[in-house]
Short mmCIF file of C-alpha atoms and ligand atoms in Angstrom, two decimals:
data_model
loop_
_atom_site.label_atom_id
_atom_site.label_comp_id
_atom_site.label_asym_id
_atom_site.label_seq_id
_atom_site.Cartn_x
_atom_site.Cartn_y
_atom_site.Cartn_z
CA UNK A 26 -15.03 -17.08 88.54
CA UNK A 27 -12.67 -15.93 85.98
CA UNK A 28 -9.49 -14.03 87.11
CA UNK A 29 -8.18 -11.29 84.80
CA UNK A 30 -4.96 -9.34 85.77
CA UNK A 31 -5.25 -5.56 85.64
CA UNK A 32 -1.92 -4.32 84.37
CA UNK A 33 0.18 -3.53 81.38
CA UNK A 34 3.31 -4.80 83.10
CA UNK A 35 4.84 -7.73 81.11
CA UNK A 36 6.69 -8.98 84.21
CA UNK A 37 3.41 -9.08 86.31
CA UNK A 38 1.58 -10.73 83.49
CA UNK A 39 4.19 -13.42 83.03
CA UNK A 40 4.20 -14.04 86.93
CA UNK A 41 0.42 -14.41 86.95
CA UNK A 42 0.30 -16.54 83.95
CA UNK A 43 2.74 -19.14 85.44
CA UNK A 44 0.25 -19.77 88.04
CA UNK A 45 -2.11 -21.07 85.46
CA UNK A 46 -5.25 -19.37 86.88
CA UNK A 47 -5.18 -16.42 84.57
CA UNK A 48 -8.19 -15.99 82.12
CA UNK A 49 -7.45 -12.50 80.76
CA UNK A 50 -5.77 -9.20 80.89
CA UNK A 51 -7.37 -5.76 81.23
CA UNK A 52 -5.28 -2.46 80.35
CA UNK A 53 -6.07 1.06 80.33
CA UNK A 54 -4.34 4.32 79.29
CA UNK A 55 -2.93 4.95 82.67
CA UNK A 56 -1.52 1.32 83.19
CA UNK A 57 0.20 1.68 79.52
CA UNK A 58 1.58 4.99 80.49
CA UNK A 59 3.06 3.65 83.77
CA UNK A 60 5.27 1.09 81.84
CA UNK A 61 6.98 4.33 80.33
CA UNK A 62 7.36 1.99 77.12
CA UNK A 63 6.04 2.61 73.56
CA UNK A 64 2.54 1.36 73.14
CA UNK A 65 2.96 -1.07 70.33
CA UNK A 66 6.16 -2.80 72.06
CA UNK A 67 4.03 -3.30 75.46
CA UNK A 68 0.85 -4.53 73.34
CA UNK A 69 2.86 -6.97 71.31
CA UNK A 70 4.51 -8.42 74.26
CA UNK A 71 1.34 -8.86 76.02
CA UNK A 72 -0.42 -10.55 73.01
CA UNK A 73 2.55 -12.86 72.43
CA UNK A 74 2.40 -13.83 76.15
CA UNK A 75 -1.46 -14.72 76.25
CA UNK A 76 -2.30 -15.43 72.56
CA UNK A 77 -5.43 -17.32 73.66
CA UNK A 78 -6.84 -15.10 76.46
CA UNK A 79 -8.95 -11.90 75.97
CA UNK A 80 -6.94 -8.65 76.29
CA UNK A 81 -8.77 -5.34 76.75
CA UNK A 82 -7.03 -2.52 74.96
CA UNK A 83 -8.70 0.89 75.23
CA UNK A 84 -9.54 3.42 72.74
CA UNK A 85 -8.24 7.13 73.24
CA UNK A 86 -10.67 9.04 71.20
CA UNK A 87 -14.05 10.17 72.45
CA UNK A 88 -16.01 10.52 69.35
CA UNK A 89 -17.86 7.67 67.56
CA UNK A 90 -15.75 7.99 64.19
CA UNK A 91 -12.37 8.12 66.15
CA UNK A 92 -13.41 5.32 68.48
CA UNK A 93 -14.27 3.02 65.61
CA UNK A 94 -11.10 3.95 63.51
CA UNK A 95 -8.72 3.16 66.63
CA UNK A 96 -10.96 0.07 67.44
CA UNK A 97 -10.35 -1.31 63.83
CA UNK A 98 -6.56 -0.71 64.27
CA UNK A 99 -6.51 -2.46 67.64
CA UNK A 100 -8.71 -5.37 66.70
CA UNK A 101 -6.30 -6.22 63.86
CA UNK A 102 -3.43 -6.99 66.43
CA UNK A 103 -5.00 -10.25 67.61
CA UNK A 104 -8.17 -12.42 67.59
CA UNK A 105 -8.03 -12.12 71.28
CA UNK A 106 -8.14 -8.20 71.45
CA UNK A 107 -11.13 -6.89 73.24
CA UNK A 108 -11.90 -3.19 72.65
CA UNK A 109 -12.40 -1.13 75.85
CA UNK A 110 -14.76 1.66 75.32
CA UNK A 111 -15.71 4.49 77.80
CA UNK A 112 -19.38 4.80 78.93
CA UNK A 113 -20.55 7.73 76.90
CA UNK A 114 -23.36 8.11 74.34
CA UNK A 115 -20.78 7.74 71.57
CA UNK A 116 -19.19 4.82 73.35
CA UNK A 117 -22.60 3.17 73.39
CA UNK A 118 -22.85 3.52 69.59
CA UNK A 119 -19.13 2.43 69.12
CA UNK A 120 -19.98 -0.80 71.23
CA UNK A 121 -23.10 -1.55 69.01
CA UNK A 122 -21.13 -0.97 65.86
CA UNK A 123 -18.13 -3.02 66.91
CA UNK A 124 -20.27 -5.99 68.21
CA UNK A 125 -22.35 -5.99 64.99
CA UNK A 126 -19.02 -6.62 63.17
CA UNK A 127 -17.96 -9.47 65.54
CA UNK A 128 -15.48 -7.24 67.59
CA UNK A 129 -15.61 -7.94 71.14
CA UNK A 130 -15.89 -4.98 73.38
CA UNK A 131 -15.57 -4.12 77.13
CA UNK A 132 -17.43 -1.09 78.25
CA UNK A 133 -15.39 0.84 80.88
CA UNK A 134 -15.88 3.51 83.56
CA UNK A 135 -19.35 2.21 84.83
CA UNK A 136 -20.32 3.73 88.04
CA UNK A 137 -24.18 3.08 88.32
CA UNK A 138 -26.62 0.34 87.54
CA UNK A 139 -28.33 2.37 84.73
CA UNK A 140 -24.96 2.88 82.83
CA UNK A 141 -24.59 -1.06 83.14
CA UNK A 142 -28.19 -1.60 81.76
CA UNK A 143 -27.38 0.75 78.81
CA UNK A 144 -23.85 -1.01 78.09
CA UNK A 145 -25.67 -4.51 78.13
CA UNK A 146 -28.58 -3.23 75.90
CA UNK A 147 -25.66 -2.09 73.39
CA UNK A 148 -24.49 -5.76 73.53
CA UNK A 149 -21.11 -5.27 75.35
CA UNK A 150 -19.22 -8.45 75.58
CA UNK A 151 -18.17 -7.32 79.02
CA UNK A 152 -18.96 -4.52 81.35
CA UNK A 153 -16.52 -2.87 83.90
CA UNK A 154 -18.00 -1.52 87.04
CA UNK A 155 -15.24 0.26 89.07
CA UNK A 156 -15.71 -0.73 92.73
CA UNK A 157 -12.58 0.86 94.31
CA UNK A 158 -13.24 4.32 92.85
CA UNK A 159 -16.77 4.22 94.28
CA UNK A 160 -15.34 3.11 97.70
CA UNK A 161 -12.97 6.14 97.49
CA UNK A 162 -15.80 8.74 97.33
CA UNK A 163 -17.70 6.96 100.00
CA UNK A 164 -20.22 5.07 97.73
CA UNK A 165 -20.40 1.31 98.18
CA UNK A 166 -18.82 -0.30 95.06
CA UNK A 167 -19.92 -3.82 95.92
CA UNK A 168 -23.58 -2.77 96.13
CA UNK A 169 -23.28 -1.79 92.31
CA UNK A 170 -22.04 -5.23 91.67
CA UNK A 171 -25.07 -6.70 93.38
CA UNK A 172 -27.38 -4.64 91.71
CA UNK A 173 -25.90 -5.34 88.16
CA UNK A 174 -26.07 -9.04 88.93
CA UNK A 175 -29.72 -8.69 89.61
CA UNK A 176 -30.36 -7.12 86.36
CA UNK A 177 -28.43 -9.52 84.41
CA UNK A 178 -30.29 -12.37 86.05
CA UNK A 179 -33.66 -10.72 85.72
CA UNK A 180 -33.31 -10.36 81.87
CA UNK A 181 -30.65 -12.80 80.89
CA UNK A 182 -28.17 -10.27 79.41
CA UNK A 183 -25.28 -11.97 77.99
CA UNK A 184 -22.66 -9.30 78.98
CA UNK A 185 -20.16 -10.62 81.51
CA UNK A 186 -19.51 -8.62 84.62
CA UNK A 187 -15.85 -7.64 85.13
CA UNK A 188 -15.43 -6.30 88.79
CA UNK A 189 -12.82 -3.70 88.31
CA UNK A 190 -10.94 -0.99 90.43
CA UNK A 191 -10.07 -3.91 92.78
CA UNK A 192 -8.00 -2.56 95.79
CA UNK A 193 -7.96 -5.42 98.28
CA UNK A 194 -8.63 -9.20 98.80
CA UNK A 195 -12.22 -8.45 100.11
CA UNK A 196 -13.16 -7.07 96.93
CA UNK A 197 -12.30 -10.41 95.20
CA UNK A 198 -14.18 -12.29 97.96
CA UNK A 199 -17.42 -10.30 97.94
CA UNK A 200 -17.28 -10.37 93.92
CA UNK A 201 -17.18 -14.32 94.26
CA UNK A 202 -20.01 -14.30 96.85
CA UNK A 203 -22.32 -12.05 94.63
CA UNK A 204 -21.44 -14.22 91.54
CA UNK A 205 -19.59 -11.65 89.42
CA UNK A 206 -18.34 -13.49 86.29
CA UNK A 207 -14.81 -11.94 86.47
CA UNK A 208 -12.64 -9.98 88.67
CA UNK A 209 -9.75 -7.96 87.16
CA UNK A 210 -7.08 -7.86 89.81
CA UNK A 211 -3.87 -6.08 90.23
CA UNK A 212 -0.94 -8.52 90.65
CA UNK A 213 -0.28 -7.44 94.30
CA UNK A 214 -3.79 -8.36 95.27
CA UNK A 215 -3.53 -11.72 93.42
CA UNK A 216 -0.63 -12.38 95.63
CA UNK A 217 -2.37 -11.24 98.89
CA UNK A 218 -5.08 -13.70 98.15
CA UNK A 219 -2.64 -16.51 98.82
CA UNK A 220 -1.62 -15.26 102.27
CA UNK A 221 -2.71 -16.13 105.81
CA UNK A 222 -0.71 -15.70 109.00
CA UNK A 223 -1.79 -19.08 110.37
CA UNK A 224 -0.41 -20.67 107.16
CA UNK A 225 2.89 -19.08 107.79
CA UNK A 226 2.99 -20.10 111.45
CA UNK A 227 1.89 -23.59 110.55
CA UNK A 228 4.47 -24.09 107.89
CA UNK A 229 7.20 -22.91 110.12
CA UNK A 230 5.95 -25.47 112.87
CA UNK A 231 5.89 -28.45 110.37
CA UNK A 232 9.48 -27.49 109.04
CA UNK A 233 10.86 -27.32 112.55
CA UNK A 234 9.17 -30.69 113.74
CA UNK A 235 10.23 -32.37 110.46
CA UNK A 236 13.84 -32.01 111.52
CA UNK A 237 13.29 -34.42 114.36
CA UNK A 238 11.61 -37.10 112.19
CA UNK A 239 14.07 -40.18 111.98
CA UNK A 240 15.00 -41.95 108.81
CA UNK A 241 13.64 -39.46 106.32
CA UNK A 242 13.12 -40.48 102.55
CA UNK A 243 14.02 -36.96 101.49
C1 LIG B 329 -10.51 -1.77 84.66
O1 LIG B 329 -10.47 -2.31 83.72
C2 LIG B 329 -9.64 -0.69 84.92
O2 LIG B 329 -8.26 -0.82 84.30
C3 LIG B 329 -9.02 -0.57 86.45
O3 LIG B 329 -9.64 -1.68 87.11
C4 LIG B 329 -9.03 0.74 87.17
O4 LIG B 329 -8.62 0.61 88.42
P1 LIG B 329 -8.09 1.83 89.32
O5 LIG B 329 -9.27 2.32 89.95
O6 LIG B 329 -7.36 1.00 90.27
O7 LIG B 329 -7.35 2.65 88.46
#
C-alpha cells in the first residue's frame, strides 16, 4: 500500500519525507490557499523536495480547453507532476486527452462507483474517491472503496485507487483491508497511526526499570 501525503505545507511534506515511507503528494486549491503563499513558490518547493515521487496539482478551469491549457503549463514543471482533474464531462475528456499524450492524471471529487467507472474508462492514472466527505453526509465512504475495488478487479482496470479525504486512522486501516492501492493522508493522521497508549505505558516502564540494571554499556 502506498502512502501519499495530502497537503501543500512544505514543513509537513519534509517531516513525512524524513520517515522514508512517503510515496507521493496530493494537493488541491484549498490546500494551496491554506499556505497563504504564491502558487509557484509552493509548487517549486514541493517538486524540489520530492523530485522522484508523483505530485498531484489540480487545474482550476472547468472547461476542456481551459483544463488542457492549465495542465500543459503544470506538466512542464516536472516529470513527476500528475494533473488532478475534477469528475465532470469536460474533466473526462481532459483525462483522455492528457493520457493519450503521456501526461498522468488523477481524477478527483469522486463520490460514486459509476463516477469511478467512467474515470477508469477514460484511462485516469489515479482515481480519488473522497471517503471523509461522504461520511460527513451520513453515507458510508469506505463502502465506496469496496465497490470500486470490485470493479477494478472484475475488469482489470489499470487506474490506481487513491483513498482521499481521510480523516482518521480507521480510514487508513479499512483502506488497507480492502486493498486500496494508495491512501492520501493528512500529516496529523500519519502521526496518529504511530500511537498506542500501551506503547507509551510500556516504554515508560522499560525506561524506569532500565535505571535499576547494573553495569550498563550505555
Ligand atoms: C484529495 O486528493 C483531496 O485533496 C483531499 O483528500 C480532500 O480532503 P478533505 O475532504 O479533507 O478536504
